[in-house]
Amino acid sequence: MEKKYNYIMLTLAPMSFGYLCHFGSHFCMNQTPLMFQDVHVMIFIGFGFLMTFLKRYGFSSVGLNLLLASFALQWGLIMQGLWHLDDGKIKVSVFKMINADFSTATVLISFGAVLGKTSPVQLLIMTILEITIFGINEHLVAEILEANDVGASMIIHAFGAYFGLAVARMLYRPALRNDHENDGSVYHSDLFAMIGTVFLWMFWPSFNSAIAAPGTDQLMAVTNTYFSLAACVLSAYAVSSLVEHKGKLDMVHIQNATLAGGVAVGTCADMNIGPFGAMIIGFVAGIVSTLGFKFLTPILASNLGIQDTCGVHNLHGMPGILGGIAGIVAVALGKKNGSAAMQGAALASSLGFALVGGTITGLIMKLPFWGQPPDQNCFDDSIYWEVPEEEEEGEETLAHRVQKAEV
Amino acid sequence: MEKKYNYIMLTLAPMSFGYLCHFGSHFCMNQTPLMFQDVHVMIFIGFGFLMTFLKRYGFSSVGLNLLLASFALQWGLIMQGLWHLDDGKIKVSVFKMINADFSTATVLISFGAVLGKTSPVQLLIMTILEITIFGINEHLVAEILEANDVGASMIIHAFGAYFGLAVARMLYRPALRNDHENDGSVYHSDLFAMIGTVFLWMFWPSFNSAIAAPGTDQLMAVTNTYFSLAACVLSAYAVSSLVEHKGKLDMVHIQNATLAGGVAVGTCADMNIGPFGAMIIGFVAGIVSTLGFKFLTPILASNLGIQDTCGVHNLHGMPGILGGIAGIVAVALGKKNGSAAMQGAALASSLGFALVGGTITGLIMKLPFWGQPPDQNCFDDSIYWEVPEEEEEGEETLAHRVQKAEV
Amino acid sequence: MEKKYNYIMLTLAPMSFGYLCHFGSHFCMNQTPLMFQDVHVMIFIGFGFLMTFLKRYGFSSVGLNLLLASFALQWGLIMQGLWHLDDGKIKVSVFKMINADFSTATVLISFGAVLGKTSPVQLLIMTILEITIFGINEHLVAEILEANDVGASMIIHAFGAYFGLAVARMLYRPALRNDHENDGSVYHSDLFAMIGTVFLWMFWPSFNSAIAAPGTDQLMAVTNTYFSLAACVLSAYAVSSLVEHKGKLDMVHIQNATLAGGVAVGTCADMNIGPFGAMIIGFVAGIVSTLGFKFLTPILASNLGIQDTCGVHNLHGMPGILGGIAGIVAVALGKKNGSAAMQGAALASSLGFALVGGTITGLIMKLPFWGQPPDQNCFDDSIYWEVPEEEEEGEETLAHRVQKAEV
């Protein structure tokens, strides 16, 4: 019964601040709603379906993604608005709505790290805390350090990943060290996940360019991301084949590592690094990410107690750091105004806030009254959802006949 | 054999008027083709996949959706054009194409009420009649009453829902009072349906703003819908958990009630109701819709003989009326030019035309030569489609072995 | 082991030219990035999921589609760029990126003809050769013959289809004359394919208008395609029902023939043929395509040794020729500047390059060191992918019990 009231209480949180939101007197179409729509597709279809790869956790993946994102974008709008209150009001604009979607992305990345091992209420608590901490770091990076991070390699991807990993560390479950029977995919669940992958892949150029300066900068962000992603696909496939048995491809790599180029080129997306520069960044990201899935994730799980369900460390964590470093180099080479030191400070700040914030958040999520699922119910929708009976008539009949034959 | 010739005859209907259509001499890009494309996605992917939740009716859901929508948009263009003939010709424009998509939406909503219980030819007959009646009501509401209904809560959602419910009443099947074995979902069919839900959810702001005045009004329609939908998700989840056994979530609610906020905010979408006003509308819509699915739909089926397969009464009917009422209140409060009385008349007109038109249409659809499926073939693709053999080799072998073991 | 190194070698091909690519000094948003994004969705989601209809080949369909398209768009950009080197550099623009996506489409069409019977490395070899030959023909048609082909009925659809058919003829496998057990669909794989169909259908107007002159021409291309597709759906359904047993519909027809109207209207898309002209083209295309699937494809396979897995001859080949002929007629009728003779020459050139180029490419692909799958592994992901165990616990238990019962 408590579960129910937790839901209701939490859903009232954004409402209780909503009355602060107003359309300003100059509310107008001065931003780029185009990119906004694409980013929205990434958040709701992209992240939602990317996580449906688990065989018995599709309802939660796409359903809780919708819940968390709807909650997070309201909360994100409020948290940002509180930094810039205008006559006691929060003014809404398309720019702020894009930023709200961005803050939502951090939560969905962290969700990937703990996928299957947390209750909806735990995740809503994580959302409230993570977006608040994101808001502080974002303010620091953008307005105090004045660092470049147009595609948010550092403040979204690295931040979201390491925040999620810190939470996962706090929620470590020794019983899941051996393979859980539901912690894997079936054929069709892998295809559902590819819907997510491909939508993320196609619209990533809009993500990296959504808040770029309109005109050449924005177009450059689109194009650089496009080249980085194209190169990344090639290296991800090559390395996947290289490290797998008999040169086969692994769906986990294809679903995830092909996107690492979008993450890694984020910080420099609007800099004139040229198509070849973007291709190199994407190519390296595809290699690093695929190798991470193959070799690093098992080590993190067994040696460090970090059970990273979706491998966000490989898709968002390392490529995000790579993006931050690429940004430092690009600024040092004069590709954009700024200071390499401030770029470095922004990366450090993002990692620091993520690790400390994630650790604290994880401790709070561990409190015993958020309905955390027991080990044997992990990766299983049926603990939180009414799940339809799978057995079809044919099979049932077969089972009956087996029963009879046994007698 | 008749079935075949009915198809062919009907497909020629739009062609026979098509020669009337012309590009006017001022055919140009003066409307908002952006929103048009998004509305198109809602019609074909959104509605199409939303209805794939039935375990054995996916081909019909997405396939007949494509057939009906393609037919309806041509028919809608012609029906609208006949009201405004220009020198004996129908002039085509992006604005009219958007309106054609809108008239299509009413048909697809009604389709949801009778899903699984009608033949394709019956549905094409329904399309012809419903769009014709829609055209009359739309003309009355927009041009005689001059009522506001930018997002069409009344003229599309309430109209389409009650039209479909009246048809469903006429086609009442007592034999389906007890659960039909195919009237339910399986795990993967629920995931396919979520593709529809999420695309509808993401692009609803475009639907509600597609024919709004460009500029601030249009942007306000986008933003109000965005807030209403976000709030609606939260209340739908909370209520779903509240009313279900053990606080679990029900996929039917998540697939449908999360969208009720888009319906309910339609009429006031371009009014300055503020983000908080939009959130309240969405929040209430999510509650009403979820409670409707849980408590009202079973009563309608058992007491009133209205078997509403997709629950369009909860997603489009009640939220549509809620939207109409919100519009009356908002106009009374001076949020937009207009008369509260005319808003009320528009709502009454939409409901009246829907119920009367749906009843007559249902009687015509009941005529015995449209190939209506018998009760035992309801909710089953295989009566209208070549369906692939499901049994896979493994199972087949197993069945053989069972057979042998039995012997 | 060789397989691995082939991958790696090939992925380096675009990189080795990438350093030639530069943003020009006038790099700006002068083209139509809107249409670009839609075309991108068609390439990656549309083609990718359209081919997932095979029961055991979904990973390859959507996964290799991503690989080939990412490879092809880089290679296409380079191949086009080499025709117009500017101071030794390839200048990148949105227009060229759209053209790169277009050249990619030819490869994906040809992929459909040989789906399930080729290795990834063979397909990458095909990509390199086909795009190079496409570039020559495109240069000839557009710049020497100066023919109209805005929606590329001839240079993409007819070219890609006959190129693929020529390759398929070269790779003829007598052992596949009798039905292969994996050469068919299951229920859910047909639904995945409909995701591809519907996205292609919705965004085809953007494909046909992406490189049209902005303004009236472009809008006309959108609208003509919209009408052609709507009419095509109706005739495809009618003919499918007409030719199938008991008037049922066949998913293969619905998935493919409903799109033929988009192909066939391509060449005349930006001409003032009027909505009715577009509807006639689409209506005829739907008939021709459906009849092709029903009657011609089996004949091609059994009599000519052309095993066309996806039926690209019916979706792209014949409708592409129909589009070319419609273009000749339209130009002869003065709907657009140009010469009917040059239109005819463009069609002949596209078919000639396709057949000769495809034959040579097929011979090269037949070389024994590209890892072509043996007959019994055709249409099966598991030879190139790590495929999850399908057997669920329930079944497994059942199998165990059968085993016991047998003993």
PDB file of N, CA, C and O in Angstrom, chain A residues 95-151:
ATOM      1  N   PHE A  95      14.234  27.461 -25.351  1.00  0.00           N
ATOM      2  CA  PHE A  95      15.600  27.215 -24.898  1.00  0.00           C
ATOM      3  C   PHE A  95      15.603  26.471 -23.556  1.00  0.00           C
ATOM      4  O   PHE A  95      16.348  25.507 -23.361  1.00  0.00           O
ATOM      5  N   LYS A  96      14.739  26.920 -22.636  1.00  0.00           N
ATOM      6  CA  LYS A  96      14.690  26.263 -21.324  1.00  0.00           C
ATOM      7  C   LYS A  96      14.085  24.863 -21.423  1.00  0.00           C
ATOM      8  O   LYS A  96      14.440  23.972 -20.653  1.00  0.00           O
ATOM      9  N   MET A  97      13.175  24.695 -22.367  1.00  0.00           N
ATOM     10  CA  MET A  97      12.600  23.362 -22.542  1.00  0.00           C
ATOM     11  C   MET A  97      13.653  22.391 -23.112  1.00  0.00           C
ATOM     12  O   MET A  97      13.696  21.217 -22.742  1.00  0.00           O
ATOM     13  N   ILE A  98      14.514  22.894 -23.989  1.00  0.00           N
ATOM     14  CA  ILE A  98      15.616  22.053 -24.465  1.00  0.00           C
ATOM     15  C   ILE A  98      16.529  21.696 -23.302  1.00  0.00           C
ATOM     16  O   ILE A  98      16.928  20.540 -23.130  1.00  0.00           O
ATOM     17  N   ASN A  99      16.855  22.688 -22.482  1.00  0.00           N
ATOM     18  CA  ASN A  99      17.712  22.408 -21.334  1.00  0.00           C
ATOM     19  C   ASN A  99      17.060  21.437 -20.357  1.00  0.00           C
ATOM     20  O   ASN A  99      17.753  20.626 -19.735  1.00  0.00           O
ATOM     21  N   ALA A 100      15.739  21.505 -20.242  1.00  0.00           N
ATOM     22  CA  ALA A 100      15.049  20.555 -19.364  1.00  0.00           C
ATOM     23  C   ALA A 100      15.188  19.144 -19.926  1.00  0.00           C
ATOM     24  O   ALA A 100      15.411  18.177 -19.182  1.00  0.00           O
ATOM     25  N   ASP A 101      15.061  19.012 -21.246  1.00  0.00           N
ATOM     26  CA  ASP A 101      15.274  17.698 -21.857  1.00  0.00           C
ATOM     27  C   ASP A 101      16.712  17.225 -21.620  1.00  0.00           C
ATOM     28  O   ASP A 101      16.966  16.041 -21.417  1.00  0.00           O
ATOM     29  N   PHE A 102      17.652  18.166 -21.664  1.00  0.00           N
ATOM     30  CA  PHE A 102      19.049  17.799 -21.424  1.00  0.00           C
ATOM     31  C   PHE A 102      19.228  17.259 -20.003  1.00  0.00           C
ATOM     32  O   PHE A 102      19.891  16.245 -19.787  1.00  0.00           O
ATOM     33  N   SER A 103      18.656  17.959 -19.032  1.00  0.00           N
ATOM     34  CA  SER A 103      18.831  17.479 -17.653  1.00  0.00           C
ATOM     35  C   SER A 103      18.161  16.112 -17.497  1.00  0.00           C
ATOM     36  O   SER A 103      18.645  15.251 -16.759  1.00  0.00           O
ATOM     37  N   THR A 104      17.074  15.912 -18.250  1.00  0.00           N
ATOM     38  CA  THR A 104      16.418  14.603 -18.249  1.00  0.00           C
ATOM     39  C   THR A 104      17.353  13.508 -18.742  1.00  0.00           C
ATOM     40  O   THR A 104      17.364  12.384 -18.220  1.00  0.00           O
ATOM     41  N   ALA A 105      18.153  13.848 -19.754  1.00  0.00           N
ATOM     42  CA  ALA A 105      19.058  12.847 -20.323  1.00  0.00           C
ATOM     43  C   ALA A 105      20.009  12.286 -19.267  1.00  0.00           C
ATOM     44  O   ALA A 105      20.306  11.085 -19.260  1.00  0.00           O
ATOM     45  N   THR A 106      20.477  13.146 -18.353  1.00  0.00           N
ATOM     46  CA  THR A 106      21.407  12.640 -17.328  1.00  0.00           C
ATOM     47  C   THR A 106      20.745  11.549 -16.498  1.00  0.00           C
ATOM     48  O   THR A 106      21.369  10.546 -16.160  1.00  0.00           O
ATOM     49  N   VAL A 107      19.470  11.777 -16.171  1.00  0.00           N
ATOM     50  CA  VAL A 107      18.761  10.794 -15.345  1.00  0.00           C
ATOM     51  C   VAL A 107      18.606   9.475 -16.093  1.00  0.00           C
ATOM     52  O   VAL A 107      18.779   8.392 -15.523  1.00  0.00           O
ATOM     53  N   LEU A 108      18.301   9.568 -17.377  1.00  0.00           N
ATOM     54  CA  LEU A 108      18.077   8.343 -18.145  1.00  0.00           C
ATOM     55  C   LEU A 108      19.377   7.566 -18.335  1.00  0.00           C
ATOM     56  O   LEU A 108      19.383   6.340 -18.397  1.00  0.00           O
ATOM     57  N   ILE A 109      20.492   8.289 -18.424  1.00  0.00           N
ATOM     58  CA  ILE A 109      21.791   7.611 -18.490  1.00  0.00           C
ATOM     59  C   ILE A 109      22.041   6.857 -17.182  1.00  0.00           C
ATOM     60  O   ILE A 109      22.399   5.678 -17.188  1.00  0.00           O
ATOM     61  N   SER A 110      21.828   7.542 -16.061  1.00  0.00           N
ATOM     62  CA  SER A 110      22.030   6.880 -14.769  1.00  0.00           C
ATOM     63  C   SER A 110      21.082   5.703 -14.587  1.00  0.00           C
ATOM     64  O   SER A 110      21.449   4.669 -14.011  1.00  0.00           O
ATOM     65  N   PHE A 111      19.845   5.869 -15.093  1.00  0.00           N
ATOM     66  CA  PHE A 111      18.858   4.782 -15.058  1.00  0.00           C
ATOM     67  C   PHE A 111      19.450   3.528 -15.709  1.00  0.00           C
ATOM     68  O   PHE A 111      19.287   2.407 -15.204  1.00  0.00           O
ATOM     69  N   GLY A 112      20.181   3.728 -16.805  1.00  0.00           N
ATOM     70  CA  GLY A 112      20.784   2.592 -17.499  1.00  0.00           C
ATOM     71  C   GLY A 112      21.734   1.796 -16.615  1.00  0.00           C
ATOM     72  O   GLY A 112      21.836   0.574 -16.728  1.00  0.00           O
ATOM     73  N   ALA A 113      22.443   2.486 -15.731  1.00  0.00           N
ATOM     74  CA  ALA A 113      23.413   1.800 -14.871  1.00  0.00           C
ATOM     75  C   ALA A 113      22.730   0.895 -13.852  1.00  0.00           C
ATOM     76  O   ALA A 113      23.264  -0.151 -13.477  1.00  0.00           O
ATOM     77  N   VAL A 114      21.542   1.318 -13.408  1.00  0.00           N
ATOM     78  CA  VAL A 114      20.875   0.554 -12.338  1.00  0.00           C
ATOM     79  C   VAL A 114      19.644  -0.187 -12.864  1.00  0.00           C
ATOM     80  O   VAL A 114      18.834  -0.697 -12.070  1.00  0.00           O
ATOM     81  N   LEU A 115      19.502  -0.250 -14.179  1.00  0.00           N
ATOM     82  CA  LEU A 115      18.317  -0.860 -14.808  1.00  0.00           C
ATOM     83  C   LEU A 115      18.047  -2.260 -14.253  1.00  0.00           C
ATOM     84  O   LEU A 115      18.935  -3.105 -14.203  1.00  0.00           O
ATOM     85  N   GLY A 116      16.835  -2.460 -13.820  1.00  0.00           N
ATOM     86  CA  GLY A 116      16.424  -3.793 -13.383  1.00  0.00           C
ATOM     87  C   GLY A 116      16.613  -4.044 -11.901  1.00  0.00           C
ATOM     88  O   GLY A 116      16.215  -5.094 -11.410  1.00  0.00           O
ATOM     89  N   LYS A 117      17.244  -3.091 -11.217  1.00  0.00           N
ATOM     90  CA  LYS A 117      17.576  -3.362  -9.819  1.00  0.00           C
ATOM     91  C   LYS A 117      16.979  -2.354  -8.848  1.00  0.00           C
ATOM     92  O   LYS A 117      17.343  -2.324  -7.668  1.00  0.00           O
ATOM     93  N   THR A 118      16.098  -1.503  -9.351  1.00  0.00           N
ATOM     94  CA  THR A 118      15.547  -0.424  -8.534  1.00  0.00           C
ATOM     95  C   THR A 118      14.047  -0.330  -8.734  1.00  0.00           C
ATOM     96  O   THR A 118      13.522  -0.702  -9.773  1.00  0.00           O
ATOM     97  N   SER A 119      13.363   0.219  -7.741  1.00  0.00           N
ATOM     98  CA  SER A 119      11.915   0.414  -7.844  1.00  0.00           C
ATOM     99  C   SER A 119      11.635   1.768  -8.499  1.00  0.00           C
ATOM    100  O   SER A 119      12.488   2.656  -8.501  1.00  0.00           O
ATOM    101  N   PRO A 120      10.436   1.940  -9.065  1.00  0.00           N
ATOM    102  CA  PRO A 120      10.088   3.239  -9.639  1.00  0.00           C
ATOM    103  C   PRO A 120      10.252   4.377  -8.637  1.00  0.00           C
ATOM    104  O   PRO A 120      10.720   5.455  -8.999  1.00  0.00           O
ATOM    105  N   VAL A 121       9.881   4.123  -7.394  1.00  0.00           N
ATOM    106  CA  VAL A 121       9.986   5.197  -6.409  1.00  0.00           C
ATOM    107  C   VAL A 121      11.444   5.552  -6.150  1.00  0.00           C
ATOM    108  O   VAL A 121      11.812   6.725  -6.054  1.00  0.00           O
ATOM    109  N   GLN A 122      12.306   4.542  -6.042  1.00  0.00           N
ATOM    110  CA  GLN A 122      13.749   4.835  -5.914  1.00  0.00           C
ATOM    111  C   GLN A 122      14.227   5.712  -7.069  1.00  0.00           C
ATOM    112  O   GLN A 122      15.016   6.632  -6.899  1.00  0.00           O
ATOM    113  N   LEU A 123      13.746   5.395  -8.272  1.00  0.00           N
ATOM    114  CA  LEU A 123      14.191   6.148  -9.443  1.00  0.00           C
ATOM    115  C   LEU A 123      13.678   7.583  -9.433  1.00  0.00           C
ATOM    116  O   LEU A 123      14.374   8.505  -9.873  1.00  0.00           O
ATOM    117  N   LEU A 124      12.475   7.767  -8.904  1.00  0.00           N
ATOM    118  CA  LEU A 124      11.961   9.139  -8.818  1.00  0.00           C
ATOM    119  C   LEU A 124      12.769   9.953  -7.805  1.00  0.00           C
ATOM    120  O   LEU A 124      13.062  11.129  -8.023  1.00  0.00           O
ATOM    121  N   ILE A 125      13.163   9.314  -6.709  1.00  0.00           N
ATOM    122  CA  ILE A 125      14.035   9.970  -5.729  1.00  0.00           C
ATOM    123  C   ILE A 125      15.359  10.333  -6.383  1.00  0.00           C
ATOM    124  O   ILE A 125      15.873  11.454  -6.252  1.00  0.00           O
ATOM    125  N   MET A 126      15.914   9.388  -7.143  1.00  0.00           N
ATOM    126  CA  MET A 126      17.172   9.651  -7.848  1.00  0.00           C
ATOM    127  C   MET A 126      17.007  10.836  -8.797  1.00  0.00           C
ATOM    128  O   MET A 126      17.886  11.699  -8.897  1.00  0.00           O
ATOM    129  N   THR A 127      15.873  10.894  -9.476  1.00  0.00           N
ATOM    130  CA  THR A 127      15.630  11.987 -10.422  1.00  0.00           C
ATOM    131  C   THR A 127      15.679  13.340  -9.734  1.00  0.00           C
ATOM    132  O   THR A 127      16.324  14.281 -10.210  1.00  0.00           O
ATOM    133  N   ILE A 128      14.977  13.426  -8.605  1.00  0.00           N
ATOM    134  CA  ILE A 128      14.953  14.706  -7.876  1.00  0.00           C
ATOM    135  C   ILE A 128      16.358  15.138  -7.484  1.00  0.00           C
ATOM    136  O   ILE A 128      16.769  16.276  -7.724  1.00  0.00           O
ATOM    137  N   LEU A 129      17.128  14.198  -6.958  1.00  0.00           N
ATOM    138  CA  LEU A 129      18.463  14.556  -6.471  1.00  0.00           C
ATOM    139  C   LEU A 129      19.419  14.824  -7.636  1.00  0.00           C
ATOM    140  O   LEU A 129      20.165  15.802  -7.634  1.00  0.00           O
ATOM    141  N   GLU A 130      19.374  13.944  -8.651  1.00  0.00           N
ATOM    142  CA  GLU A 130      20.349  14.077  -9.734  1.00  0.00           C
ATOM    143  C   GLU A 130      20.152  15.381 -10.509  1.00  0.00           C
ATOM    144  O   GLU A 130      21.124  16.057 -10.859  1.00  0.00           O
ATOM    145  N   ILE A 131      18.902  15.732 -10.743  1.00  0.00           N
ATOM    146  CA  ILE A 131      18.651  16.960 -11.514  1.00  0.00           C
ATOM    147  C   ILE A 131      19.048  18.182 -10.718  1.00  0.00           C
ATOM    148  O   ILE A 131      19.562  19.162 -11.273  1.00  0.00           O
ATOM    149  N   THR A 132      18.868  18.122  -9.422  1.00  0.00           N
ATOM    150  CA  THR A 132      19.294  19.241  -8.584  1.00  0.00           C
ATOM    151  C   THR A 132      20.806  19.398  -8.639  1.00  0.00           C
ATOM    152  O   THR A 132      21.324  20.514  -8.825  1.00  0.00           O
ATOM    153  N   ILE A 133      21.511  18.295  -8.507  1.00  0.00           N
ATOM    154  CA  ILE A 133      22.977  18.354  -8.543  1.00  0.00           C
ATOM    155  C   ILE A 133      23.463  18.725  -9.946  1.00  0.00           C
ATOM    156  O   ILE A 133      24.397  19.516 -10.103  1.00  0.00           O
ATOM    157  N   PHE A 134      22.802  18.177 -10.981  1.00  0.00           N
ATOM    158  CA  PHE A 134      23.134  18.553 -12.360  1.00  0.00           C
ATOM    159  C   PHE A 134      23.030  20.064 -12.529  1.00  0.00           C
ATOM    160  O   PHE A 134      23.887  20.697 -13.153  1.00  0.00           O
ATOM    161  N   GLY A 135      21.959  20.637 -11.967  1.00  0.00           N
ATOM    162  CA  GLY A 135      21.747  22.073 -12.122  1.00  0.00           C
ATOM    163  C   GLY A 135      22.895  22.876 -11.544  1.00  0.00           C
ATOM    164  O   GLY A 135      23.326  23.883 -12.123  1.00  0.00           O
ATOM    165  N   ILE A 136      23.421  22.423 -10.395  1.00  0.00           N
ATOM    166  CA  ILE A 136      24.551  23.128  -9.770  1.00  0.00           C
ATOM    167  C   ILE A 136      25.788  23.029 -10.657  1.00  0.00           C
ATOM    168  O   ILE A 136      26.431  24.024 -10.973  1.00  0.00           O
ATOM    169  N   ASN A 137      26.102  21.815 -11.104  1.00  0.00           N
ATOM    170  CA  ASN A 137      27.300  21.634 -11.921  1.00  0.00           C
ATOM    171  C   ASN A 137      27.171  22.381 -13.243  1.00  0.00           C
ATOM    172  O   ASN A 137      28.128  23.002 -13.718  1.00  0.00           O
ATOM    173  N   GLU A 138      25.993  22.349 -13.851  1.00  0.00           N
ATOM    174  CA  GLU A 138      25.777  23.014 -15.130  1.00  0.00           C
ATOM    175  C   GLU A 138      25.977  24.519 -14.974  1.00  0.00           C
ATOM    176  O   GLU A 138      26.598  25.168 -15.830  1.00  0.00           O
ATOM    177  N   HIS A 139      25.456  25.044 -13.887  1.00  0.00           N
ATOM    178  CA  HIS A 139      25.622  26.470 -13.611  1.00  0.00           C
ATOM    179  C   HIS A 139      27.108  26.808 -13.462  1.00  0.00           C
ATOM    180  O   HIS A 139      27.596  27.779 -14.052  1.00  0.00           O
ATOM    181  N   LEU A 140      27.819  25.985 -12.720  1.00  0.00           N
ATOM    182  CA  LEU A 140      29.253  26.202 -12.499  1.00  0.00           C
ATOM    183  C   LEU A 140      30.020  26.167 -13.816  1.00  0.00           C
ATOM    184  O   LEU A 140      30.803  27.072 -14.131  1.00  0.00           O
ATOM    185  N   VAL A 141      29.765  25.100 -14.621  1.00  0.00           N
ATOM    186  CA  VAL A 141      30.530  24.913 -15.864  1.00  0.00           C
ATOM    187  C   VAL A 141      30.222  26.015 -16.869  1.00  0.00           C
ATOM    188  O   VAL A 141      31.124  26.593 -17.479  1.00  0.00           O
ATOM    189  N   ALA A 142      28.928  26.311 -17.039  1.00  0.00           N
ATOM    190  CA  ALA A 142      28.555  27.245 -18.099  1.00  0.00           C
ATOM    191  C   ALA A 142      28.757  28.692 -17.698  1.00  0.00           C
ATOM    192  O   ALA A 142      29.192  29.506 -18.512  1.00  0.00           O
ATOM    193  N   GLU A 143      28.471  29.027 -16.448  1.00  0.00           N
ATOM    194  CA  GLU A 143      28.456  30.448 -16.100  1.00  0.00           C
ATOM    195  C   GLU A 143      29.646  30.892 -15.267  1.00  0.00           C
ATOM    196  O   GLU A 143      30.034  32.050 -15.320  1.00  0.00           O
ATOM    197  N   ILE A 144      30.235  30.007 -14.479  1.00  0.00           N
ATOM    198  CA  ILE A 144      31.416  30.412 -13.696  1.00  0.00           C
ATOM    199  C   ILE A 144      32.683  30.099 -14.493  1.00  0.00           C
ATOM    200  O   ILE A 144      33.500  30.979 -14.772  1.00  0.00           O
ATOM    201  N   LEU A 145      32.823  28.811 -14.911  1.00  0.00           N
ATOM    202  CA  LEU A 145      34.032  28.434 -15.652  1.00  0.00           C
ATOM    203  C   LEU A 145      33.959  28.882 -17.108  1.00  0.00           C
ATOM    204  O   LEU A 145      34.976  28.992 -17.778  1.00  0.00           O
ATOM    205  N   GLU A 146      32.766  29.151 -17.591  1.00  0.00           N
ATOM    206  CA  GLU A 146      32.557  29.542 -18.985  1.00  0.00           C
ATOM    207  C   GLU A 146      33.219  28.573 -19.961  1.00  0.00           C
ATOM    208  O   GLU A 146      33.826  28.975 -20.963  1.00  0.00           O
ATOM    209  N   ALA A 147      33.093  27.295 -19.664  1.00  0.00           N
ATOM    210  CA  ALA A 147      33.693  26.276 -20.534  1.00  0.00           C
ATOM    211  C   ALA A 147      32.752  25.957 -21.693  1.00  0.00           C
ATOM    212  O   ALA A 147      31.545  26.159 -21.618  1.00  0.00           O
ATOM    213  N   ASN A 148      33.338  25.501 -22.806  1.00  0.00           N
ATOM    214  CA  ASN A 148      32.556  25.048 -23.956  1.00  0.00           C
ATOM    215  C   ASN A 148      32.110  23.606 -23.727  1.00  0.00           C
ATOM    216  O   ASN A 148      32.918  22.746 -23.384  1.00  0.00           O
ATOM    217  N   ASP A 149      30.829  23.347 -23.982  1.00  0.00           N
ATOM    218  CA  ASP A 149      30.353  21.963 -23.924  1.00  0.00           C
ATOM    219  C   ASP A 149      29.007  21.877 -24.642  1.00  0.00           C
ATOM    220  O   ASP A 149      28.003  21.454 -24.073  1.00  0.00           O
ATOM    221  N   VAL A 150      29.018  22.299 -25.918  1.00  0.00           N
ATOM    222  CA  VAL A 150      27.758  22.481 -26.630  1.00  0.00           C
ATOM    223  C   VAL A 150      26.951  21.185 -26.719  1.00  0.00           C
ATOM    224  O   VAL A 150      25.735  21.195 -26.588  1.00  0.00           O
ATOM    225  N   GLY A 151      27.631  20.064 -26.942  1.00  0.00           N
ATOM    226  CA  GLY A 151      26.931  18.776 -27.054  1.00  0.00           C
ATOM    227  C   GLY A 151      26.955  17.997 -25.761  1.00  0.00           C
ATOM    228  O   GLY A 151      26.512  16.857 -25.697  1.00  0.00           O
TER     229      GLY A 151
END
